[in-house]
């Protein structure tokens, strides 16, 4: 199974239904979605600064059923904040993973030596042989997806199984699928239009559909 096949296996009507259900309100709690992840993009939008990770960003990550460890939170908002902002400033906010035209462009934005990979290492505390602080790939990807939703895919065990990711690099897997496959972009656009959320990135739209289907 690959990304194209996983998405194609879900009918357009089912994909629309999955997205509708994901963003449906919870009748028990006014103003709250049935799935808290529906608020990932919208929670604290006034504090979603393009080149800074704020407390609102880390709270938003919590809507996707993960918790940023307290020690990591303190450092991300404190002593590492300047380094993180410097790296984010080098990652264009509107760059879309599917628009990276070739291997050279992919490496520039997401490969070894790229600011994105450097930020990944800072968040995971991989650099310089430092001990990790329980920020795994899932948490790191969700933090980065909050800041660069068009470029960084979310890593999730349900979606990973659906697309057959295994041990493959998820950034490369999504790039290889999206930059050659107009079907995926078209399907995401159809779903976005149906739920009237034009601001939702292609990566996030497909992630929601695959996740809901995989559950």
Short mmCIF file of C-alpha atoms in Angstrom, two decimals:
data_model
loop_
_atom_site.label_atom_id
_atom_site.label_comp_id
_atom_site.label_asym_id
_atom_site.label_seq_id
_atom_site.Cartn_x
_atom_site.Cartn_y
_atom_site.Cartn_z
CA UNK A 1 0.00 0.00 0.00
CA UNK A 2 1.19 3.52 -0.79
CA UNK A 3 -0.30 6.97 -0.26
CA UNK A 4 -2.09 7.10 -3.61
CA UNK A 5 -3.63 3.66 -3.17
CA UNK A 6 -4.62 4.35 0.44
CA UNK A 7 -6.44 7.56 -0.51
CA UNK A 8 -7.94 6.08 -3.68
CA UNK A 9 -9.34 3.18 -1.67
CA UNK A 10 -11.56 5.68 0.17
CA UNK A 11 -14.45 6.86 -1.98
CA UNK A 12 -14.96 10.59 -2.39
CA UNK A 13 -18.25 10.37 -0.53
CA UNK A 14 -16.61 8.55 2.37
CA UNK A 15 -13.74 11.04 2.40
CA UNK A 16 -16.22 13.92 2.62
CA UNK A 17 -18.12 12.13 5.38
CA UNK A 18 -14.94 11.51 7.37
CA UNK A 19 -14.07 15.20 7.20
CA UNK A 20 -17.60 16.24 8.15
CA UNK A 21 -17.52 13.99 11.19
CA UNK A 22 -14.07 15.17 12.20
CA UNK A 23 -15.16 18.81 12.32
CA UNK A 24 -18.67 18.20 13.68
CA UNK A 25 -19.53 19.96 16.97
CA UNK A 26 -19.93 17.99 20.18
CA UNK A 27 -23.50 18.56 21.42
CA UNK A 28 -22.32 18.06 25.01
CA UNK A 29 -19.85 20.94 24.94
CA UNK A 30 -20.80 24.21 23.19
CA UNK A 31 -18.04 25.45 20.93
CA UNK A 32 -16.05 22.21 21.15
CA UNK A 33 -15.66 19.72 18.33
CA UNK A 34 -16.50 16.06 18.63
CA UNK A 35 -12.83 15.44 17.86
CA UNK A 36 -10.52 17.84 19.67
CA UNK A 37 -8.14 17.71 16.71
CA UNK A 38 -10.67 19.86 14.87
CA UNK A 39 -9.20 22.77 16.86
CA UNK A 40 -5.54 22.05 15.98
CA UNK A 41 -5.33 24.84 13.43
CA UNK A 42 -7.71 27.29 15.09
CA UNK A 43 -6.74 27.18 18.77
CA UNK A 44 -4.98 30.41 19.72
CA UNK A 45 -4.64 31.55 16.11
CA UNK A 46 -3.75 35.06 17.26
CA UNK A 47 -0.65 33.57 18.89
CA UNK A 48 0.29 31.27 16.02
CA UNK A 49 3.25 33.44 15.05
CA UNK A 50 4.97 32.16 11.91
CA UNK A 51 8.52 32.18 13.26
CA UNK A 52 7.93 31.42 16.93
CA UNK A 53 6.65 28.44 18.91
CA UNK A 54 4.31 29.75 21.58
CA UNK A 55 2.41 28.22 24.47
CA UNK A 56 -0.69 28.23 22.26
CA UNK A 57 1.13 26.07 19.72
CA UNK A 58 2.00 23.49 22.35
CA UNK A 59 -1.58 23.52 23.66
CA UNK A 60 -2.82 23.04 20.09
CA UNK A 61 -0.59 19.98 19.74
CA UNK A 62 -2.43 18.57 22.75
CA UNK A 63 -5.66 18.54 20.73
CA UNK A 64 -4.09 15.74 18.69
CA UNK A 65 -3.91 13.44 21.73
CA UNK A 66 -0.26 13.96 22.61
CA UNK A 67 1.40 15.81 25.47
CA UNK A 68 4.61 17.80 25.10
CA UNK A 69 6.70 16.84 28.15
CA UNK A 70 7.05 19.61 30.71
CA UNK A 71 10.85 19.84 30.52
CA UNK A 72 10.68 20.12 26.74
CA UNK A 73 7.95 22.76 27.00
CA UNK A 74 10.05 24.88 29.38
CA UNK A 75 13.09 24.72 27.09
CA UNK A 76 11.14 25.26 23.84
CA UNK A 77 9.51 28.38 25.26
CA UNK A 78 12.65 29.47 27.08
CA UNK A 79 16.32 28.83 26.38
CA UNK A 80 15.74 27.27 22.95
CA UNK A 81 13.22 29.87 21.75
CA UNK A 82 15.77 32.04 19.94
CA UNK A 83 17.37 29.08 18.14
CA UNK A 84 13.93 27.75 17.15
CA UNK A 85 12.82 31.14 15.83
CA UNK A 86 16.01 31.44 13.81
CA UNK A 87 15.38 28.08 12.16
CA UNK A 88 11.70 28.80 11.49
CA UNK A 89 12.68 32.06 9.83
CA UNK A 90 14.68 30.02 7.31
CA UNK A 91 11.69 27.80 6.42
CA UNK A 92 9.29 29.73 4.14
CA UNK A 93 5.82 29.58 5.65
CA UNK A 94 3.97 28.99 2.38
CA UNK A 95 6.28 26.37 0.89
CA UNK A 96 4.28 23.29 -0.11
CA UNK A 97 5.85 19.87 -0.05
CA UNK A 98 4.21 18.86 -3.34
CA UNK A 99 5.69 21.89 -5.10
CA UNK A 100 9.31 20.89 -4.42
CA UNK A 101 10.21 20.18 -8.03
CA UNK A 102 13.16 17.83 -7.81
CA UNK A 103 15.62 16.04 -5.55
CA UNK A 104 17.72 19.16 -5.16
CA UNK A 105 14.71 21.19 -4.02
CA UNK A 106 13.64 18.45 -1.62
CA UNK A 107 17.10 18.32 -0.07
CA UNK A 108 17.24 22.10 0.22
CA UNK A 109 14.00 22.22 2.20
CA UNK A 110 13.79 18.83 3.93
CA UNK A 111 17.06 16.98 3.44
CA UNK A 112 20.32 16.77 5.44
CA UNK A 113 21.53 20.21 6.40
CA UNK A 114 18.13 21.84 5.89
CA UNK A 115 16.67 24.19 8.54
CA UNK A 116 13.65 21.87 8.82
CA UNK A 117 15.79 18.88 9.74
CA UNK A 118 17.81 21.04 12.14
CA UNK A 119 14.57 22.11 13.84
CA UNK A 120 13.47 18.47 14.00
CA UNK A 121 16.70 17.65 15.83
CA UNK A 122 16.29 20.57 18.24
CA UNK A 123 12.74 19.52 19.10
CA UNK A 124 13.75 15.89 19.53
CA UNK A 125 17.01 16.92 21.23
CA UNK A 126 19.03 14.74 18.90
CA UNK A 127 21.84 17.18 18.21
CA UNK A 128 25.31 16.95 19.76
CA UNK A 129 24.61 13.59 21.39
CA UNK A 130 22.32 15.09 24.03
CA UNK A 131 19.92 12.81 25.85
CA UNK A 132 16.37 12.80 24.51
CA UNK A 133 13.50 14.21 26.51
CA UNK A 134 10.59 12.08 25.28
CA UNK A 135 9.70 14.18 22.27
CA UNK A 136 9.31 11.42 19.70
CA UNK A 137 8.60 11.68 15.97
CA UNK A 138 4.84 12.00 16.51
CA UNK A 139 5.09 14.96 18.89
CA UNK A 140 7.84 16.67 16.88
CA UNK A 141 5.89 16.30 13.64
CA UNK A 142 2.76 17.80 15.21
CA UNK A 143 4.67 20.80 16.56
CA UNK A 144 6.26 21.40 13.16
CA UNK A 145 2.98 20.84 11.29
CA UNK A 146 1.36 23.55 13.41
CA UNK A 147 4.03 25.99 12.19
CA UNK A 148 4.50 24.74 8.61
CA UNK A 149 1.27 22.86 7.73
CA UNK A 150 1.92 22.82 3.97
CA UNK A 151 5.40 21.34 4.31
CA UNK A 152 5.55 18.96 7.27
CA UNK A 153 3.34 15.85 7.43
CA UNK A 154 2.04 14.61 10.76
CA UNK A 155 3.33 11.21 11.82
CA UNK A 156 0.68 8.97 13.31
CA UNK A 157 0.55 5.21 13.78
CA UNK A 158 -2.91 4.85 12.20
CA UNK A 159 -1.99 6.83 9.09
CA UNK A 160 1.43 5.15 8.89
CA UNK A 161 -0.26 1.74 8.75
CA UNK A 162 -2.73 2.96 6.14
CA UNK A 163 0.02 4.17 3.79
CA UNK A 164 2.46 1.35 4.54
CA UNK A 165 5.17 3.71 5.75
CA UNK A 166 7.13 1.19 7.77
CA UNK A 167 10.61 2.62 8.38
CA UNK A 168 10.52 4.95 5.37
CA UNK A 169 11.16 8.67 5.78
CA UNK A 170 7.68 10.22 5.96
CA UNK A 171 8.82 13.55 4.50
CA UNK A 172 10.21 11.82 1.43
CA UNK A 173 7.22 9.49 1.15
CA UNK A 174 4.73 12.36 1.07
CA UNK A 175 6.91 14.40 -1.30
CA UNK A 176 7.29 11.51 -3.72
CA UNK A 177 3.52 11.04 -3.71
CA UNK A 178 2.39 14.66 -3.94
CA UNK A 179 4.83 16.14 -6.43
CA UNK A 180 3.88 13.63 -9.14
CA UNK A 181 0.27 12.81 -8.26
CA UNK A 182 -2.40 15.39 -9.07
CA UNK A 183 -5.10 13.00 -7.87
CA UNK A 184 -4.07 13.56 -4.25
CA UNK A 185 -4.18 17.34 -4.56
CA UNK A 186 -7.52 17.14 -6.37
CA UNK A 187 -9.02 14.85 -3.73
CA UNK A 188 -7.86 17.14 -0.92
CA UNK A 189 -9.35 20.15 -2.72
CA UNK A 190 -12.69 18.38 -3.14
CA UNK A 191 -12.82 17.53 0.56
CA UNK A 192 -11.77 21.06 1.62
CA UNK A 193 -14.43 22.59 -0.56
CA UNK A 194 -17.09 20.25 0.81
CA UNK A 195 -16.40 21.23 4.43
CA UNK A 196 -15.75 24.90 3.57
CA UNK A 197 -12.25 24.96 5.03
CA UNK A 198 -10.13 26.35 2.19
CA UNK A 199 -7.26 27.16 4.56
CA UNK A 200 -6.70 23.50 5.46
CA UNK A 201 -3.46 22.20 3.96
CA UNK A 202 -3.42 19.26 1.57
CA UNK A 203 -1.27 17.29 4.01
CA UNK A 204 -3.69 17.86 6.87
CA UNK A 205 -6.78 17.17 4.78
CA UNK A 206 -5.46 13.81 3.62
CA UNK A 207 -4.20 13.03 7.12
CA UNK A 208 -7.70 13.54 8.54
CA UNK A 209 -9.33 11.37 5.89
CA UNK A 210 -6.78 8.56 6.29
CA UNK A 211 -6.92 8.74 10.08
CA UNK A 212 -10.71 8.65 10.26
CA UNK A 213 -10.86 5.82 7.75
CA UNK A 214 -8.12 3.89 9.54
CA UNK A 215 -9.85 4.10 12.90
#
